Amino acid sequence: MNNVTNILQTLLAHPILGPILPVAGAAIPMTLFLAYAGLNFMVFALQVTGVRTKRSAYDKAARQMASLALILGWLLLVVSRVYLFVSSDGYVPQSLLAAIVELSWGLFGFAVIASSVHFAVWRFLANHRGWHSLLAFLAGLNSLASIFAILGSLRMLVALELPNADQLSLGMLFNYTVFPSPLYYAAVLAIPLAMAVPAAAGIIWLVIRRKKDDFGRDYYNTITRFVARWGAMAWLPVIVLLGGVVYFELKPLLDSGTEITPMTWALLGSRVVPAFLSWICLLCVSRAALPMRFKPLAFLAFLLSMPAAYYVFEDATTFVF
């Protein structure tokens, strides 16, 4: 454990890696977490589309997306458990904080188990796809609940580092009377982002599985277009909400006549511009005649979704008293 700590301290002291690692360490897991949560709803949409159109291709695609959700879910569940074990010195066992953190992890585990059950009964419910799709929807609801539980736990863990941590109550930590505030930003953006982020991840997964699951070129072009269209539609409300966040951040500065520095513009732009570019990438893929040829845009869209995911984490762990 000491060796790991020493390595981390060395990396964080590096002039280049030091500023990047904390951001990447939050952005990557948060992006994967949001992708997992939203994938269950994409699976539900694919299964419903398959029932409506009576085309087996959508059921195959739903199974592929469900397998990705399963991999991400269990990976994140194990990694988060390791993280809690490593950081367990931050809270006292048997304390209220420890109980809330463990319950949040348990809720996430329940969501992953629900996804696993949905995947496990695929063959048994082959003739009851409507009921089977309902399981995917319920797994998605569990996943969304786990997002707020995990973000709440992270907020409480970060609060332990505050100078007045021993004086803070739950009402002060989750104070929604202050508006606008970062806490509101995180709460409002979490679900829309969970719907938008999985699209690029899903297309990347289709590229990875193409040789293993050889369903033909027409299949992959059709499903890639479906997934990209999902993402293009899902990013629109995210962009609007992010624009609202930028407005609320700028308004006090404009009202007070404060000079807005280039750094401030850059930080505010980093909220909206990557999301807008991610939408453009997926829109191009969705309108392409041969969308699989535009797979680099899907990789780019996934990378561009990370800033928005990071800001959800940052806003959820920022305090305004």
PDB file of C-alpha atoms in Angstrom:
ATOM      1  CA  MET A   1       0.000   0.000   0.000  1.00  0.00           C
ATOM      2  CA  ASN A   2       2.860   2.383   0.842  1.00  0.00           C
ATOM      3  CA  ASN A   3       4.494   1.680  -2.535  1.00  0.00           C
ATOM      4  CA  VAL A   4       1.267   2.582  -4.340  1.00  0.00           C
ATOM      5  CA  THR A   5       0.990   5.791  -2.316  1.00  0.00           C
ATOM      6  CA  ASN A   6       4.584   6.722  -3.114  1.00  0.00           C
ATOM      7  CA  ILE A   7       4.041   6.128  -6.828  1.00  0.00           C
ATOM      8  CA  LEU A   8       0.908   8.272  -6.812  1.00  0.00           C
ATOM      9  CA  GLN A   9       2.677  11.071  -4.966  1.00  0.00           C
ATOM     10  CA  THR A  10       5.532  10.962  -7.483  1.00  0.00           C
ATOM     11  CA  LEU A  11       3.141  11.141 -10.427  1.00  0.00           C
ATOM     12  CA  LEU A  12       1.142  13.970  -8.867  1.00  0.00           C
ATOM     13  CA  ALA A  13       4.357  15.926  -8.320  1.00  0.00           C
ATOM     14  CA  HIS A  14       5.189  15.727 -12.037  1.00  0.00           C
ATOM     15  CA  PRO A  15       4.780  19.163 -13.695  1.00  0.00           C
ATOM     16  CA  ILE A  16       2.768  17.759 -16.609  1.00  0.00           C
ATOM     17  CA  LEU A  17       1.054  14.670 -15.208  1.00  0.00           C
ATOM     18  CA  GLY A  18       0.245  16.330 -11.879  1.00  0.00           C
ATOM     19  CA  PRO A  19      -2.609  18.536 -13.140  1.00  0.00           C
ATOM     20  CA  ILE A  20      -3.892  15.906 -15.615  1.00  0.00           C
ATOM     21  CA  LEU A  21      -4.138  12.815 -13.417  1.00  0.00           C
ATOM     22  CA  PRO A  22      -6.761  14.098 -10.924  1.00  0.00           C
ATOM     23  CA  VAL A  23      -8.992  15.277 -13.776  1.00  0.00           C
ATOM     24  CA  ALA A  24      -8.556  12.050 -15.759  1.00  0.00           C
ATOM     25  CA  GLY A  25      -9.034  10.008 -12.594  1.00  0.00           C
ATOM     26  CA  ALA A  26     -12.483  11.551 -12.161  1.00  0.00           C
ATOM     27  CA  ALA A  27     -13.492  11.992 -15.823  1.00  0.00           C
ATOM     28  CA  ILE A  28     -12.840   8.439 -17.051  1.00  0.00           C
ATOM     29  CA  PRO A  29     -14.732   6.526 -14.309  1.00  0.00           C
ATOM     30  CA  MET A  30     -17.568   9.067 -14.400  1.00  0.00           C
ATOM     31  CA  THR A  31     -17.905   8.733 -18.175  1.00  0.00           C
ATOM     32  CA  LEU A  32     -17.963   4.937 -17.957  1.00  0.00           C
ATOM     33  CA  PHE A  33     -20.459   5.105 -15.080  1.00  0.00           C
ATOM     34  CA  LEU A  34     -22.834   7.334 -17.055  1.00  0.00           C
ATOM     35  CA  ALA A  35     -22.420   5.083 -20.090  1.00  0.00           C
ATOM     36  CA  TYR A  36     -23.380   2.044 -18.022  1.00  0.00           C
ATOM     37  CA  ALA A  37     -26.449   3.749 -16.560  1.00  0.00           C
ATOM     38  CA  GLY A  38     -27.797   4.848 -19.922  1.00  0.00           C
ATOM     39  CA  LEU A  39     -27.049   1.629 -21.791  1.00  0.00           C
ATOM     40  CA  ASN A  40     -29.940  -0.126 -20.073  1.00  0.00           C
ATOM     41  CA  PHE A  41     -32.376   2.365 -21.612  1.00  0.00           C
ATOM     42  CA  MET A  42     -30.767   1.915 -25.008  1.00  0.00           C
ATOM     43  CA  VAL A  43     -31.225  -1.845 -24.636  1.00  0.00           C
ATOM     44  CA  PHE A  44     -34.870  -1.221 -23.760  1.00  0.00           C
ATOM     45  CA  ALA A  45     -35.328   0.987 -26.861  1.00  0.00           C
ATOM     46  CA  LEU A  46     -33.679  -1.594 -29.119  1.00  0.00           C
ATOM     47  CA  GLN A  47     -35.855  -4.400 -27.767  1.00  0.00           C
ATOM     48  CA  VAL A  48     -39.034  -2.356 -28.127  1.00  0.00           C
ATOM     49  CA  THR A  49     -38.029  -1.427 -31.680  1.00  0.00           C
ATOM     50  CA  GLY A  50     -37.435  -5.103 -32.412  1.00  0.00           C
ATOM     51  CA  VAL A  51     -40.892  -6.029 -31.128  1.00  0.00           C
ATOM     52  CA  ARG A  52     -42.506  -3.201 -33.090  1.00  0.00           C
ATOM     53  CA  THR A  53     -40.706  -3.857 -36.390  1.00  0.00           C
ATOM     54  CA  LYS A  54     -40.453  -7.642 -35.916  1.00  0.00           C
ATOM     55  CA  ARG A  55     -36.807  -7.531 -36.962  1.00  0.00           C
ATOM     56  CA  SER A  56     -34.366  -9.792 -35.133  1.00  0.00           C
ATOM     57  CA  ALA A  57     -31.496  -7.403 -35.831  1.00  0.00           C
ATOM     58  CA  TYR A  58     -32.612  -5.094 -33.033  1.00  0.00           C
ATOM     59  CA  ASP A  59     -32.764  -7.964 -30.561  1.00  0.00           C
ATOM     60  CA  LYS A  60     -29.202  -8.932 -31.518  1.00  0.00           C
ATOM     61  CA  ALA A  61     -28.108  -5.328 -31.048  1.00  0.00           C
ATOM     62  CA  ALA A  62     -29.861  -5.165 -27.674  1.00  0.00           C
ATOM     63  CA  ARG A  63     -27.949  -8.248 -26.574  1.00  0.00           C
ATOM     64  CA  GLN A  64     -24.659  -6.683 -27.684  1.00  0.00           C
ATOM     65  CA  MET A  65     -25.392  -3.463 -25.782  1.00  0.00           C
ATOM     66  CA  ALA A  66     -26.517  -5.471 -22.743  1.00  0.00           C
ATOM     67  CA  SER A  67     -23.206  -7.332 -22.730  1.00  0.00           C
ATOM     68  CA  LEU A  68     -21.359  -3.996 -22.768  1.00  0.00           C
ATOM     69  CA  ALA A  69     -23.494  -2.749 -19.864  1.00  0.00           C
ATOM     70  CA  LEU A  70     -22.690  -5.946 -17.992  1.00  0.00           C
ATOM     71  CA  ILE A  71     -18.950  -5.549 -18.496  1.00  0.00           C
ATOM     72  CA  LEU A  72     -18.958  -1.884 -17.485  1.00  0.00           C
ATOM     73  CA  GLY A  73     -21.213  -2.533 -14.504  1.00  0.00           C
ATOM     74  CA  TRP A  74     -19.133  -5.280 -12.960  1.00  0.00           C
ATOM     75  CA  LEU A  75     -15.865  -3.494 -13.764  1.00  0.00           C
ATOM     76  CA  LEU A  76     -17.017  -0.312 -12.045  1.00  0.00           C
ATOM     77  CA  LEU A  77     -18.487  -2.258  -9.124  1.00  0.00           C
ATOM     78  CA  VAL A  78     -15.182  -4.011  -8.425  1.00  0.00           C
ATOM     79  CA  VAL A  79     -13.073  -0.879  -8.935  1.00  0.00           C
ATOM     80  CA  SER A  80     -15.329   1.180  -6.658  1.00  0.00           C
ATOM     81  CA  ARG A  81     -15.100  -1.508  -3.984  1.00  0.00           C
ATOM     82  CA  VAL A  82     -11.299  -1.368  -4.176  1.00  0.00           C
ATOM     83  CA  TYR A  83     -11.439   2.425  -3.996  1.00  0.00           C
ATOM     84  CA  LEU A  84     -13.608   2.298  -0.872  1.00  0.00           C
ATOM     85  CA  PHE A  85     -11.228  -0.197   0.701  1.00  0.00           C
ATOM     86  CA  VAL A  86      -8.205   2.013  -0.013  1.00  0.00           C
ATOM     87  CA  SER A  87      -9.948   5.186   1.201  1.00  0.00           C
ATOM     88  CA  SER A  88     -11.651   3.562   4.199  1.00  0.00           C
ATOM     89  CA  ASP A  89      -9.345   5.478   6.542  1.00  0.00           C
ATOM     90  CA  GLY A  90     -11.310   8.585   5.585  1.00  0.00           C
ATOM     91  CA  TYR A  91     -14.368   7.610   7.595  1.00  0.00           C
ATOM     92  CA  VAL A  92     -14.921   5.793  10.840  1.00  0.00           C
ATOM     93  CA  PRO A  93     -16.438   2.283  10.628  1.00  0.00           C
ATOM     94  CA  GLN A  94     -19.974   2.085  12.065  1.00  0.00           C
ATOM     95  CA  SER A  95     -20.419   5.835  11.482  1.00  0.00           C
ATOM     96  CA  LEU A  96     -23.381   7.369   9.647  1.00  0.00           C
ATOM     97  CA  LEU A  97     -21.122   8.339   6.737  1.00  0.00           C
ATOM     98  CA  ALA A  98     -19.792   4.794   6.423  1.00  0.00           C
ATOM     99  CA  ALA A  99     -23.339   3.434   6.431  1.00  0.00           C
ATOM    100  CA  ILE A 100     -24.477   5.860   3.702  1.00  0.00           C
ATOM    101  CA  VAL A 101     -21.431   5.129   1.535  1.00  0.00           C
ATOM    102  CA  GLU A 102     -21.915   1.383   1.867  1.00  0.00           C
ATOM    103  CA  LEU A 103     -25.636   1.684   1.115  1.00  0.00           C
ATOM    104  CA  SER A 104     -24.822   3.700  -2.006  1.00  0.00           C
ATOM    105  CA  TRP A 105     -22.390   1.047  -3.171  1.00  0.00           C
ATOM    106  CA  GLY A 106     -24.998  -1.593  -2.392  1.00  0.00           C
ATOM    107  CA  LEU A 107     -27.588   0.250  -4.484  1.00  0.00           C
ATOM    108  CA  PHE A 108     -25.126   0.328  -7.371  1.00  0.00           C
ATOM    109  CA  GLY A 109     -24.500  -3.388  -6.853  1.00  0.00           C
ATOM    110  CA  PHE A 110     -28.233  -4.041  -6.966  1.00  0.00           C
ATOM    111  CA  ALA A 111     -28.416  -2.172 -10.306  1.00  0.00           C
ATOM    112  CA  VAL A 112     -25.594  -4.313 -11.708  1.00  0.00           C
ATOM    113  CA  ILE A 113     -27.324  -7.476 -10.499  1.00  0.00           C
ATOM    114  CA  ALA A 114     -30.549  -6.322 -12.165  1.00  0.00           C
ATOM    115  CA  SER A 115     -28.633  -5.896 -15.431  1.00  0.00           C
ATOM    116  CA  SER A 116     -27.130  -9.356 -14.947  1.00  0.00           C
ATOM    117  CA  VAL A 117     -30.550 -10.934 -14.407  1.00  0.00           C
ATOM    118  CA  HIS A 118     -31.872  -9.236 -17.538  1.00  0.00           C
ATOM    119  CA  PHE A 119     -28.973 -10.664 -19.543  1.00  0.00           C
ATOM    120  CA  ALA A 120     -29.151 -14.129 -17.945  1.00  0.00           C
ATOM    121  CA  VAL A 121     -32.812 -14.731 -18.831  1.00  0.00           C
ATOM    122  CA  TRP A 122     -32.425 -13.693 -22.465  1.00  0.00           C
ATOM    123  CA  ARG A 123     -33.010 -17.165 -23.894  1.00  0.00           C
ATOM    124  CA  PHE A 124     -35.738 -18.056 -21.408  1.00  0.00           C
ATOM    125  CA  LEU A 125     -37.784 -14.992 -22.389  1.00  0.00           C
ATOM    126  CA  ALA A 126     -37.054 -15.189 -26.124  1.00  0.00           C
ATOM    127  CA  ASN A 127     -40.756 -15.558 -26.823  1.00  0.00           C
ATOM    128  CA  HIS A 128     -41.720 -12.792 -24.387  1.00  0.00           C
ATOM    129  CA  ARG A 129     -39.589  -9.885 -25.604  1.00  0.00           C
ATOM    130  CA  GLY A 130     -42.021  -7.280 -24.341  1.00  0.00           C
ATOM    131  CA  TRP A 131     -41.684  -8.499 -20.758  1.00  0.00           C
ATOM    132  CA  HIS A 132     -37.956  -8.928 -21.239  1.00  0.00           C
ATOM    133  CA  SER A 133     -37.593  -5.304 -22.372  1.00  0.00           C
ATOM    134  CA  LEU A 134     -39.397  -4.251 -19.205  1.00  0.00           C
ATOM    135  CA  LEU A 135     -36.573  -5.829 -17.187  1.00  0.00           C
ATOM    136  CA  ALA A 136     -34.098  -3.646 -19.097  1.00  0.00           C
ATOM    137  CA  PHE A 137     -36.168  -0.565 -18.267  1.00  0.00           C
ATOM    138  CA  LEU A 138     -36.282  -1.477 -14.566  1.00  0.00           C
ATOM    139  CA  ALA A 139     -32.517  -2.081 -14.594  1.00  0.00           C
ATOM    140  CA  GLY A 140     -32.142   1.380 -16.112  1.00  0.00           C
ATOM    141  CA  LEU A 141     -34.190   2.955 -13.328  1.00  0.00           C
ATOM    142  CA  ASN A 142     -31.981   1.218 -10.763  1.00  0.00           C
ATOM    143  CA  SER A 143     -28.930   2.558 -12.576  1.00  0.00           C
ATOM    144  CA  LEU A 144     -30.226   6.126 -12.507  1.00  0.00           C
ATOM    145  CA  ALA A 145     -30.921   5.847  -8.787  1.00  0.00           C
ATOM    146  CA  SER A 146     -27.376   4.596  -8.253  1.00  0.00           C
ATOM    147  CA  ILE A 147     -25.990   7.680 -10.041  1.00  0.00           C
ATOM    148  CA  PHE A 148     -27.457   9.998  -7.428  1.00  0.00           C
ATOM    149  CA  ALA A 149     -26.460   7.653  -4.616  1.00  0.00           C
ATOM    150  CA  ILE A 150     -22.841   7.481  -5.782  1.00  0.00           C
ATOM    151  CA  LEU A 151     -22.621  11.228  -6.397  1.00  0.00           C
ATOM    152  CA  GLY A 152     -24.069  11.853  -2.949  1.00  0.00           C
ATOM    153  CA  SER A 153     -21.503   9.551  -1.358  1.00  0.00           C
ATOM    154  CA  LEU A 154     -18.654  11.240  -3.229  1.00  0.00           C
ATOM    155  CA  ARG A 155     -19.947  14.611  -2.033  1.00  0.00           C
ATOM    156  CA  MET A 156     -19.887  13.421   1.561  1.00  0.00           C
ATOM    157  CA  LEU A 157     -16.391  11.929   1.223  1.00  0.00           C
ATOM    158  CA  VAL A 158     -15.066  15.200  -0.220  1.00  0.00           C
ATOM    159  CA  ALA A 159     -16.797  17.118   2.592  1.00  0.00           C
ATOM    160  CA  LEU A 160     -14.559  15.317   5.076  1.00  0.00           C
ATOM    161  CA  GLU A 161     -11.633  17.358   3.741  1.00  0.00           C
ATOM    162  CA  LEU A 162     -13.327  20.693   4.528  1.00  0.00           C
ATOM    163  CA  PRO A 163     -11.972  22.665   7.507  1.00  0.00           C
ATOM    164  CA  ASN A 164     -15.416  22.808   9.151  1.00  0.00           C
ATOM    165  CA  ALA A 165     -16.361  19.209   8.338  1.00  0.00           C
ATOM    166  CA  ASP A 166     -17.313  18.401  11.941  1.00  0.00           C
ATOM    167  CA  GLN A 167     -19.839  21.260  11.942  1.00  0.00           C
ATOM    168  CA  LEU A 168     -21.680  20.281   8.759  1.00  0.00           C
ATOM    169  CA  SER A 169     -25.053  18.558   8.750  1.00  0.00           C
ATOM    170  CA  LEU A 170     -26.733  16.647   5.929  1.00  0.00           C
ATOM    171  CA  GLY A 171     -28.999  19.648   5.355  1.00  0.00           C
ATOM    172  CA  MET A 172     -25.952  21.868   4.842  1.00  0.00           C
ATOM    173  CA  LEU A 173     -24.234  19.357   2.571  1.00  0.00           C
ATOM    174  CA  PHE A 174     -27.308  18.982   0.378  1.00  0.00           C
ATOM    175  CA  ASN A 175     -28.624  22.521   0.500  1.00  0.00           C
ATOM    176  CA  TYR A 176     -30.951  23.069  -2.462  1.00  0.00           C
ATOM    177  CA  THR A 177     -32.132  26.450  -1.185  1.00  0.00           C
ATOM    178  CA  VAL A 178     -29.167  28.102  -2.905  1.00  0.00           C
ATOM    179  CA  PHE A 179     -29.891  28.616  -6.594  1.00  0.00           C
ATOM    180  CA  PRO A 180     -28.068  28.582  -8.887  1.00  0.00           C
ATOM    181  CA  SER A 181     -25.407  26.333  -7.404  1.00  0.00           C
ATOM    182  CA  PRO A 182     -23.070  23.530  -8.578  1.00  0.00           C
ATOM    183  CA  LEU A 183     -25.245  21.040  -6.695  1.00  0.00           C
ATOM    184  CA  TYR A 184     -28.197  21.961  -8.918  1.00  0.00           C
ATOM    185  CA  TYR A 185     -26.023  21.693 -12.025  1.00  0.00           C
ATOM    186  CA  ALA A 186     -24.974  18.141 -11.153  1.00  0.00           C
ATOM    187  CA  ALA A 187     -28.511  17.070 -10.244  1.00  0.00           C
ATOM    188  CA  VAL A 188     -30.022  18.445 -13.447  1.00  0.00           C
ATOM    189  CA  LEU A 189     -27.314  17.191 -15.818  1.00  0.00           C
ATOM    190  CA  ALA A 190     -26.813  13.659 -14.471  1.00  0.00           C
ATOM    191  CA  ILE A 191     -29.791  11.959 -16.161  1.00  0.00           C
ATOM    192  CA  PRO A 192     -29.550  13.721 -19.562  1.00  0.00           C
ATOM    193  CA  LEU A 193     -25.849  12.877 -19.711  1.00  0.00           C
ATOM    194  CA  ALA A 194     -26.605   9.260 -18.823  1.00  0.00           C
ATOM    195  CA  MET A 195     -28.804   9.176 -21.924  1.00  0.00           C
ATOM    196  CA  ALA A 196     -26.212  10.842 -24.188  1.00  0.00           C
ATOM    197  CA  VAL A 197     -22.876   9.264 -23.235  1.00  0.00           C
ATOM    198  CA  PRO A 198     -23.722   5.604 -24.075  1.00  0.00           C
ATOM    199  CA  ALA A 199     -24.151   6.272 -27.808  1.00  0.00           C
ATOM    200  CA  ALA A 200     -20.469   6.731 -28.616  1.00  0.00           C
ATOM    201  CA  ALA A 201     -19.544   3.877 -26.264  1.00  0.00           C
ATOM    202  CA  GLY A 202     -22.094   1.661 -28.006  1.00  0.00           C
ATOM    203  CA  ILE A 203     -20.681   2.386 -31.470  1.00  0.00           C
ATOM    204  CA  ILE A 204     -17.161   1.645 -30.243  1.00  0.00           C
ATOM    205  CA  TRP A 205     -18.453  -1.652 -28.859  1.00  0.00           C
ATOM    206  CA  LEU A 206     -20.031  -2.485 -32.218  1.00  0.00           C
ATOM    207  CA  VAL A 207     -16.662  -1.889 -33.874  1.00  0.00           C
ATOM    208  CA  ILE A 208     -14.953  -4.168 -31.348  1.00  0.00           C
ATOM    209  CA  ARG A 209     -17.545  -6.938 -31.723  1.00  0.00           C
ATOM    210  CA  ARG A 210     -17.877  -6.753 -35.509  1.00  0.00           C
ATOM    211  CA  LYS A 211     -15.447  -9.600 -36.294  1.00  0.00           C
ATOM    212  CA  LYS A 212     -16.642 -11.779 -33.418  1.00  0.00           C
ATOM    213  CA  ASP A 213     -20.353 -11.249 -34.140  1.00  0.00           C
ATOM    214  CA  ASP A 214     -20.408 -11.354 -37.924  1.00  0.00           C
ATOM    215  CA  PHE A 215     -23.989 -10.290 -38.620  1.00  0.00           C
ATOM    216  CA  GLY A 216     -23.226  -8.663 -41.946  1.00  0.00           C
ATOM    217  CA  ARG A 217     -22.477  -5.156 -43.175  1.00  0.00           C
ATOM    218  CA  ASP A 218     -26.119  -4.109 -43.456  1.00  0.00           C
ATOM    219  CA  TYR A 219     -26.739  -5.070 -39.838  1.00  0.00           C
ATOM    220  CA  TYR A 220     -23.875  -2.952 -38.505  1.00  0.00           C
ATOM    221  CA  ASN A 221     -24.742   0.024 -40.692  1.00  0.00           C
ATOM    222  CA  THR A 222     -28.376  -0.090 -39.521  1.00  0.00           C
ATOM    223  CA  ILE A 223     -27.587  -0.465 -35.825  1.00  0.00           C
ATOM    224  CA  THR A 224     -24.742   2.064 -35.889  1.00  0.00           C
ATOM    225  CA  ARG A 225     -27.111   4.583 -37.443  1.00  0.00           C
ATOM    226  CA  PHE A 226     -29.734   3.813 -34.778  1.00  0.00           C
ATOM    227  CA  VAL A 227     -27.259   4.257 -31.909  1.00  0.00           C
ATOM    228  CA  ALA A 228     -25.771   7.424 -33.414  1.00  0.00           C
ATOM    229  CA  ARG A 229     -29.269   8.879 -33.885  1.00  0.00           C
ATOM    230  CA  TRP A 230     -29.987   8.098 -30.221  1.00  0.00           C
ATOM    231  CA  GLY A 231     -26.865  10.010 -29.208  1.00  0.00           C
ATOM    232  CA  ALA A 232     -27.540  12.955 -31.511  1.00  0.00           C
ATOM    233  CA  MET A 233     -31.005  13.402 -30.010  1.00  0.00           C
ATOM    234  CA  ALA A 234     -29.814  12.861 -26.422  1.00  0.00           C
ATOM    235  CA  TRP A 235     -27.027  15.451 -26.628  1.00  0.00           C
ATOM    236  CA  LEU A 236     -29.397  18.284 -27.609  1.00  0.00           C
ATOM    237  CA  PRO A 237     -30.999  18.746 -24.151  1.00  0.00           C
ATOM    238  CA  VAL A 238     -27.548  18.372 -22.580  1.00  0.00           C
ATOM    239  CA  ILE A 239     -26.203  21.231 -24.721  1.00  0.00           C
ATOM    240  CA  VAL A 240     -29.205  23.410 -23.798  1.00  0.00           C
ATOM    241  CA  LEU A 241     -28.720  22.685 -20.084  1.00  0.00           C
ATOM    242  CA  LEU A 242     -24.986  23.354 -20.305  1.00  0.00           C
ATOM    243  CA  GLY A 243     -25.781  26.645 -22.021  1.00  0.00           C
ATOM    244  CA  GLY A 244     -28.020  27.449 -19.053  1.00  0.00           C
ATOM    245  CA  VAL A 245     -25.169  26.671 -16.661  1.00  0.00           C
ATOM    246  CA  VAL A 246     -22.863  29.036 -18.563  1.00  0.00           C
ATOM    247  CA  TYR A 247     -25.559  31.737 -18.430  1.00  0.00           C
ATOM    248  CA  PHE A 248     -25.946  31.422 -14.653  1.00  0.00           C
ATOM    249  CA  GLU A 249     -22.155  31.503 -14.236  1.00  0.00           C
ATOM    250  CA  LEU A 250     -21.793  34.586 -16.436  1.00  0.00           C
ATOM    251  CA  LYS A 251     -24.757  36.591 -15.138  1.00  0.00           C
ATOM    252  CA  PRO A 252     -23.233  37.651 -11.779  1.00  0.00           C
ATOM    253  CA  LEU A 253     -20.046  38.737 -13.561  1.00  0.00           C
ATOM    254  CA  LEU A 254     -21.944  40.752 -16.147  1.00  0.00           C
ATOM    255  CA  ASP A 255     -24.286  42.315 -13.571  1.00  0.00           C
ATOM    256  CA  SER A 256     -21.377  43.428 -11.399  1.00  0.00           C
ATOM    257  CA  GLY A 257     -19.344  44.730 -14.334  1.00  0.00           C
ATOM    258  CA  THR A 258     -16.490  42.357 -13.544  1.00  0.00           C
ATOM    259  CA  GLU A 259     -14.006  41.906 -16.362  1.00  0.00           C
ATOM    260  CA  ILE A 260     -14.245  38.402 -17.795  1.00  0.00           C
ATOM    261  CA  THR A 261     -10.759  37.023 -18.331  1.00  0.00           C
ATOM    262  CA  PRO A 262      -9.786  34.723 -21.223  1.00  0.00           C
ATOM    263  CA  MET A 263      -9.305  31.922 -18.682  1.00  0.00           C
ATOM    264  CA  THR A 264     -12.905  32.335 -17.511  1.00  0.00           C
ATOM    265  CA  TRP A 265     -14.139  32.191 -21.107  1.00  0.00           C
ATOM    266  CA  ALA A 266     -12.035  29.095 -21.700  1.00  0.00           C
ATOM    267  CA  LEU A 267     -13.398  27.326 -18.611  1.00  0.00           C
ATOM    268  CA  LEU A 268     -16.987  28.185 -19.475  1.00  0.00           C
ATOM    269  CA  GLY A 269     -16.424  27.173 -23.077  1.00  0.00           C
ATOM    270  CA  SER A 270     -15.028  23.825 -21.951  1.00  0.00           C
ATOM    271  CA  ARG A 271     -18.473  23.034 -20.572  1.00  0.00           C
ATOM    272  CA  VAL A 272     -20.376  23.539 -23.810  1.00  0.00           C
ATOM    273  CA  VAL A 273     -17.991  23.221 -26.767  1.00  0.00           C
ATOM    274  CA  PRO A 274     -16.959  19.542 -26.262  1.00  0.00           C
ATOM    275  CA  ALA A 275     -20.616  18.535 -25.850  1.00  0.00           C
ATOM    276  CA  PHE A 276     -21.539  20.444 -29.017  1.00  0.00           C
ATOM    277  CA  LEU A 277     -18.724  18.779 -30.962  1.00  0.00           C
ATOM    278  CA  SER A 278     -19.766  15.368 -29.649  1.00  0.00           C
ATOM    279  CA  TRP A 279     -23.282  16.068 -30.955  1.00  0.00           C
ATOM    280  CA  ILE A 280     -21.849  17.066 -34.352  1.00  0.00           C
ATOM    281  CA  CYS A 281     -19.814  13.843 -34.545  1.00  0.00           C
ATOM    282  CA  LEU A 282     -22.784  11.617 -33.792  1.00  0.00           C
ATOM    283  CA  LEU A 283     -25.043  13.607 -36.113  1.00  0.00           C
ATOM    284  CA  CYS A 284     -22.585  13.000 -38.962  1.00  0.00           C
ATOM    285  CA  VAL A 285     -22.500   9.270 -38.198  1.00  0.00           C
ATOM    286  CA  SER A 286     -26.290   9.049 -38.001  1.00  0.00           C
ATOM    287  CA  ARG A 287     -26.725  10.660 -41.425  1.00  0.00           C
ATOM    288  CA  ALA A 288     -23.989   8.710 -43.208  1.00  0.00           C
ATOM    289  CA  ALA A 289     -24.960   6.139 -45.827  1.00  0.00           C
ATOM    290  CA  LEU A 290     -22.172   3.890 -44.519  1.00  0.00           C
ATOM    291  CA  PRO A 291     -21.842   4.952 -40.876  1.00  0.00           C
ATOM    292  CA  MET A 292     -19.258   2.297 -39.960  1.00  0.00           C
ATOM    293  CA  ARG A 293     -16.766   4.178 -42.124  1.00  0.00           C
ATOM    294  CA  PHE A 294     -17.094   7.107 -39.730  1.00  0.00           C
ATOM    295  CA  LYS A 295     -16.099   5.149 -36.618  1.00  0.00           C
ATOM    296  CA  PRO A 296     -13.237   7.571 -35.790  1.00  0.00           C
ATOM    297  CA  LEU A 297     -15.933  10.168 -35.142  1.00  0.00           C
ATOM    298  CA  ALA A 298     -17.488   7.823 -32.552  1.00  0.00           C
ATOM    299  CA  PHE A 299     -14.142   7.544 -30.738  1.00  0.00           C
ATOM    300  CA  LEU A 300     -13.818  11.326 -30.860  1.00  0.00           C
ATOM    301  CA  ALA A 301     -17.380  11.763 -29.569  1.00  0.00           C
ATOM    302  CA  PHE A 302     -16.627   9.491 -26.615  1.00  0.00           C
ATOM    303  CA  LEU A 303     -13.511  11.478 -25.704  1.00  0.00           C
ATOM    304  CA  LEU A 304     -15.446  14.739 -26.061  1.00  0.00           C
ATOM    305  CA  SER A 305     -18.104  13.477 -23.635  1.00  0.00           C
ATOM    306  CA  MET A 306     -15.539  13.254 -20.827  1.00  0.00           C
ATOM    307  CA  PRO A 307     -15.448  16.994 -19.966  1.00  0.00           C
ATOM    308  CA  ALA A 308     -19.212  17.040 -19.368  1.00  0.00           C
ATOM    309  CA  ALA A 309     -18.948  13.918 -17.210  1.00  0.00           C
ATOM    310  CA  TYR A 310     -16.087  15.468 -15.262  1.00  0.00           C
ATOM    311  CA  TYR A 311     -18.060  18.635 -14.597  1.00  0.00           C
ATOM    312  CA  VAL A 312     -20.899  16.556 -13.148  1.00  0.00           C
ATOM    313  CA  PHE A 313     -18.395  15.097 -10.693  1.00  0.00           C
ATOM    314  CA  GLU A 314     -16.855  18.491  -9.962  1.00  0.00           C
ATOM    315  CA  ASP A 315     -20.222  20.179  -9.448  1.00  0.00           C
ATOM    316  CA  ALA A 316     -21.404  17.351  -7.217  1.00  0.00           C
ATOM    317  CA  THR A 317     -18.345  17.790  -4.991  1.00  0.00           C
ATOM    318  CA  THR A 318     -18.317  21.617  -4.916  1.00  0.00           C
ATOM    319  CA  PHE A 319     -19.825  23.377  -1.912  1.00  0.00           C
ATOM    320  CA  VAL A 320     -21.550  26.754  -1.688  1.00  0.00           C
ATOM    321  CA  PHE A 321     -22.591  27.747   1.834  1.00  0.00           C
TER     322      PHE A 321
END
